[in-house]
Amino acid sequence: MKNSARLTLVAIAAIGLMGAGCAKKKVAAATPPAPQAPAATPARQTPAATPARPTPAPVERAAAPPASRMPTAAEKARIETLLARIEDAYFDYNQHTLRPDAIKALQADSTELRDIISQYPDYKLTIEGHCDERGSEAYNLALGDARAKAAKDYLVGVGISTAQLNVMSYGKDKPICEDHDEACWQKNRRIHIIATK
């Protein structure tokens, strides 16, 4: 009996163990421990992005005032004085080519005139062509125009801008002498330079 009791006991123990192995265990869900903060190690510093600096507004420099395209009153007076000094250029009867004395008259002050007015591109001069009383109105207007153009060509040749030189023919309409002889007629066959108003 000792043996059978032992066997029974072992069988009961085995069944108990088997029953216990099949039963579901209720295990309390353990929450995982919070991670421990690592020991204070120097944090790797990444270069901080430099804050965007506002682009400075371009410095506006005071623009130089545009060069005047017209002379001052003082410069105009200087030009007027120079024009008064330039003698009229005279022509032979029925001719429009510049004589040597006409070239000399234009040559005397034309370079100074060029140097002044080249600084003022909007300033203009008018070259007037004149004739004596002989011939028709139409013929003298054409001859006066040809005389003015001959003087203009000379002045352009010394460096005065063609854009600053106008021509105007008065033909026989503005004589400076009204006698009816060669001495008077010679005074009327001329070109005269004025500032354009």
Short mmCIF file of C-alpha atoms in Angstrom, two decimals:
data_model
loop_
_atom_site.label_atom_id
_atom_site.label_comp_id
_atom_site.label_asym_id
_atom_site.label_seq_id
_atom_site.Cartn_x
_atom_site.Cartn_y
_atom_site.Cartn_z
CA MET A 1 0.00 0.00 0.00
CA LYS A 2 2.81 2.14 0.51
CA ASN A 3 3.50 2.01 -3.14
CA SER A 4 0.02 2.66 -4.27
CA ALA A 5 -0.36 5.55 -1.92
CA ARG A 6 2.77 6.96 -3.23
CA LEU A 7 1.62 6.61 -6.73
CA THR A 8 -1.64 8.22 -5.99
CA LEU A 9 0.08 11.05 -4.39
CA VAL A 10 2.41 11.49 -7.29
CA ALA A 11 -0.54 11.29 -9.69
CA ILE A 12 -2.48 13.92 -7.73
CA ALA A 13 0.55 16.15 -7.64
CA ALA A 14 1.10 15.72 -11.38
CA ILE A 15 -2.54 16.51 -12.15
CA GLY A 16 -2.35 19.56 -9.92
CA LEU A 17 0.73 20.70 -11.68
CA MET A 18 -0.82 20.14 -15.06
CA GLY A 19 -3.91 22.04 -14.09
CA ALA A 20 -1.83 24.79 -12.77
CA GLY A 21 0.23 24.87 -16.02
CA CYS A 22 -2.85 25.17 -18.21
CA ALA A 23 -4.56 27.83 -16.22
CA LYS A 24 -4.11 31.34 -17.36
CA LYS A 25 -2.01 33.35 -15.12
CA LYS A 26 -3.10 36.75 -14.33
CA VAL A 27 0.02 38.77 -14.26
CA ALA A 28 -0.09 42.28 -13.25
CA ALA A 29 1.09 44.31 -16.11
CA ALA A 30 4.20 45.91 -14.94
CA THR A 31 4.89 49.29 -16.39
CA PRO A 32 8.34 49.54 -17.71
CA PRO A 33 10.57 51.69 -15.64
CA ALA A 34 11.07 55.22 -16.87
CA PRO A 35 14.31 55.55 -18.72
CA GLN A 36 16.96 57.08 -16.64
CA ALA A 37 18.36 60.35 -17.82
CA PRO A 38 21.84 59.75 -19.04
CA ALA A 39 24.57 61.20 -16.99
CA ALA A 40 25.18 64.82 -17.79
CA THR A 41 27.42 64.59 -20.75
CA PRO A 42 28.22 67.72 -22.60
CA ALA A 43 25.63 68.00 -25.29
CA ARG A 44 27.04 68.07 -28.73
CA GLN A 45 26.50 71.58 -29.91
CA THR A 46 25.44 71.97 -33.44
CA PRO A 47 26.16 75.36 -34.82
CA ALA A 48 23.07 77.38 -34.34
CA ALA A 49 21.74 78.76 -37.52
CA THR A 50 22.66 82.40 -37.60
CA PRO A 51 19.55 84.42 -37.53
CA ALA A 52 18.86 85.82 -40.92
CA ARG A 53 20.00 89.39 -40.92
CA PRO A 54 17.81 91.69 -42.84
CA THR A 55 19.52 92.77 -45.99
CA PRO A 56 20.33 96.40 -45.50
CA ALA A 57 18.56 98.65 -47.88
CA PRO A 58 20.93 99.98 -50.49
CA VAL A 59 22.29 103.29 -49.45
CA GLU A 60 20.90 105.82 -51.80
CA ARG A 61 23.58 108.27 -52.61
CA ALA A 62 22.45 111.67 -53.48
CA ALA A 63 22.57 111.61 -57.22
CA ALA A 64 24.65 114.32 -58.69
CA PRO A 65 22.34 116.84 -60.18
CA PRO A 66 22.23 116.33 -63.92
CA ALA A 67 24.48 118.67 -65.75
CA SER A 68 22.48 121.54 -67.06
CA ARG A 69 21.97 121.41 -70.77
CA MET A 70 21.56 125.18 -70.90
CA PRO A 71 24.08 127.79 -69.74
CA THR A 72 23.60 129.89 -66.65
CA ALA A 73 22.84 133.58 -67.00
CA ALA A 74 26.54 134.37 -66.53
CA GLU A 75 27.52 131.89 -69.26
CA LYS A 76 24.86 133.29 -71.58
CA ALA A 77 26.29 136.77 -71.06
CA ARG A 78 29.76 135.43 -71.86
CA ILE A 79 28.46 133.83 -75.07
CA GLU A 80 26.66 137.03 -76.06
CA THR A 81 29.87 139.01 -75.55
CA LEU A 82 31.78 136.52 -77.66
CA LEU A 83 29.16 136.60 -80.43
CA ALA A 84 29.30 140.40 -80.46
CA ARG A 85 33.07 140.17 -80.93
CA ILE A 86 32.78 137.77 -83.89
CA GLU A 87 32.66 139.93 -86.97
CA ASP A 88 30.18 139.26 -89.72
CA ALA A 89 31.67 137.29 -92.59
CA TYR A 90 31.25 139.05 -95.96
CA PHE A 91 30.75 137.62 -99.43
CA ASP A 92 31.42 138.66 -103.00
CA TYR A 93 28.53 139.56 -105.26
CA ASN A 94 26.44 136.56 -106.24
CA GLN A 95 28.75 134.18 -104.27
CA HIS A 96 28.36 131.97 -101.22
CA THR A 97 31.91 130.68 -100.75
CA LEU A 98 33.84 132.00 -97.75
CA ARG A 99 36.50 134.53 -98.68
CA PRO A 100 39.81 134.59 -96.74
CA ASP A 101 38.67 137.62 -94.71
CA ALA A 102 35.39 135.78 -93.88
CA ILE A 103 37.35 132.75 -92.68
CA LYS A 104 39.55 135.02 -90.57
CA ALA A 105 36.45 136.61 -89.01
CA LEU A 106 34.99 133.21 -88.11
CA GLN A 107 38.31 131.73 -87.04
CA ALA A 108 39.16 134.38 -84.45
CA ASP A 109 36.71 133.25 -81.75
CA SER A 110 35.15 130.04 -83.05
CA THR A 111 37.26 127.70 -80.90
CA GLU A 112 36.34 129.58 -77.73
CA LEU A 113 32.72 129.55 -78.81
CA ARG A 114 32.96 125.79 -79.44
CA ASP A 115 34.49 125.18 -76.01
CA ILE A 116 31.68 127.02 -74.26
CA ILE A 117 28.62 125.76 -76.09
CA SER A 118 29.80 122.14 -76.27
CA GLN A 119 29.03 122.00 -72.53
CA TYR A 120 25.39 122.90 -73.18
CA PRO A 121 23.91 120.60 -75.84
CA ASP A 122 20.50 122.29 -75.82
CA TYR A 123 21.95 125.74 -76.45
CA LYS A 124 21.69 126.73 -80.09
CA LEU A 125 23.01 129.42 -82.39
CA THR A 126 21.44 130.72 -85.57
CA ILE A 127 23.53 131.72 -88.55
CA GLU A 128 21.68 134.35 -90.57
CA GLY A 129 22.36 134.70 -94.29
CA HIS A 130 21.89 138.15 -95.89
CA CYS A 131 22.08 139.57 -99.41
CA ASP A 132 22.09 142.95 -101.09
CA GLU A 133 19.02 144.42 -102.77
CA ARG A 134 19.76 143.21 -106.27
CA GLY A 135 17.97 140.15 -107.59
CA SER A 136 14.57 138.64 -106.89
CA GLU A 137 13.27 137.80 -103.44
CA ALA A 138 13.36 134.04 -104.13
CA TYR A 139 16.90 134.18 -105.54
CA ASN A 140 18.21 136.17 -102.59
CA LEU A 141 16.54 133.85 -100.07
CA ALA A 142 18.31 130.88 -101.68
CA LEU A 143 21.63 132.76 -101.82
CA GLY A 144 21.33 133.85 -98.18
CA ASP A 145 20.63 130.22 -97.21
CA ALA A 146 23.72 129.02 -99.12
CA ARG A 147 25.86 131.65 -97.36
CA ALA A 148 24.56 130.61 -93.93
CA LYS A 149 25.23 126.95 -94.75
CA ALA A 150 28.80 127.73 -95.84
CA ALA A 151 29.44 129.39 -92.46
CA LYS A 152 27.76 126.49 -90.65
CA ASP A 153 30.01 124.01 -92.46
CA TYR A 154 33.05 125.98 -91.35
CA LEU A 155 31.91 126.05 -87.71
CA VAL A 156 31.11 122.33 -87.75
CA GLY A 157 34.63 121.84 -89.10
CA VAL A 158 36.10 123.49 -85.99
CA GLY A 159 34.05 121.20 -83.76
CA ILE A 160 30.73 122.91 -83.04
CA SER A 161 27.92 120.35 -83.10
CA THR A 162 25.73 120.58 -86.18
CA ALA A 163 22.74 120.05 -83.87
CA GLN A 164 23.53 123.35 -82.17
CA LEU A 165 23.63 125.39 -85.38
CA ASN A 166 20.53 126.56 -87.21
CA VAL A 167 20.53 128.48 -90.47
CA MET A 168 18.12 131.22 -91.48
CA SER A 169 18.04 133.23 -94.67
CA TYR A 170 16.65 136.75 -94.73
CA GLY A 171 17.62 137.35 -98.35
CA LYS A 172 17.48 141.12 -98.91
CA ASP A 173 14.87 141.79 -96.20
CA LYS A 174 17.18 143.00 -93.39
CA PRO A 175 19.81 145.29 -94.86
CA ILE A 176 22.14 147.13 -92.49
CA CYS A 177 22.82 149.78 -95.13
CA GLU A 178 20.22 151.25 -97.48
CA ASP A 179 22.32 153.24 -99.91
CA HIS A 180 22.31 152.08 -103.51
CA ASP A 181 26.03 151.67 -104.15
CA GLU A 182 28.67 148.93 -104.00
CA ALA A 183 30.06 150.01 -100.60
CA CYS A 184 26.61 149.63 -99.07
CA TRP A 185 25.78 146.45 -100.93
CA GLN A 186 29.03 144.85 -99.68
CA LYS A 187 27.93 145.45 -96.08
CA ASN A 188 24.64 143.66 -96.75
CA ARG A 189 26.21 140.51 -98.31
CA ARG A 190 27.04 138.77 -95.03
CA ILE A 191 26.32 136.16 -92.42
CA HIS A 192 25.64 137.07 -88.82
CA ILE A 193 25.62 134.68 -85.83
CA ILE A 194 23.16 135.09 -82.97
CA ALA A 195 22.05 133.06 -79.98
CA THR A 196 18.75 131.32 -80.69
CA LYS A 197 16.10 132.61 -78.32
#
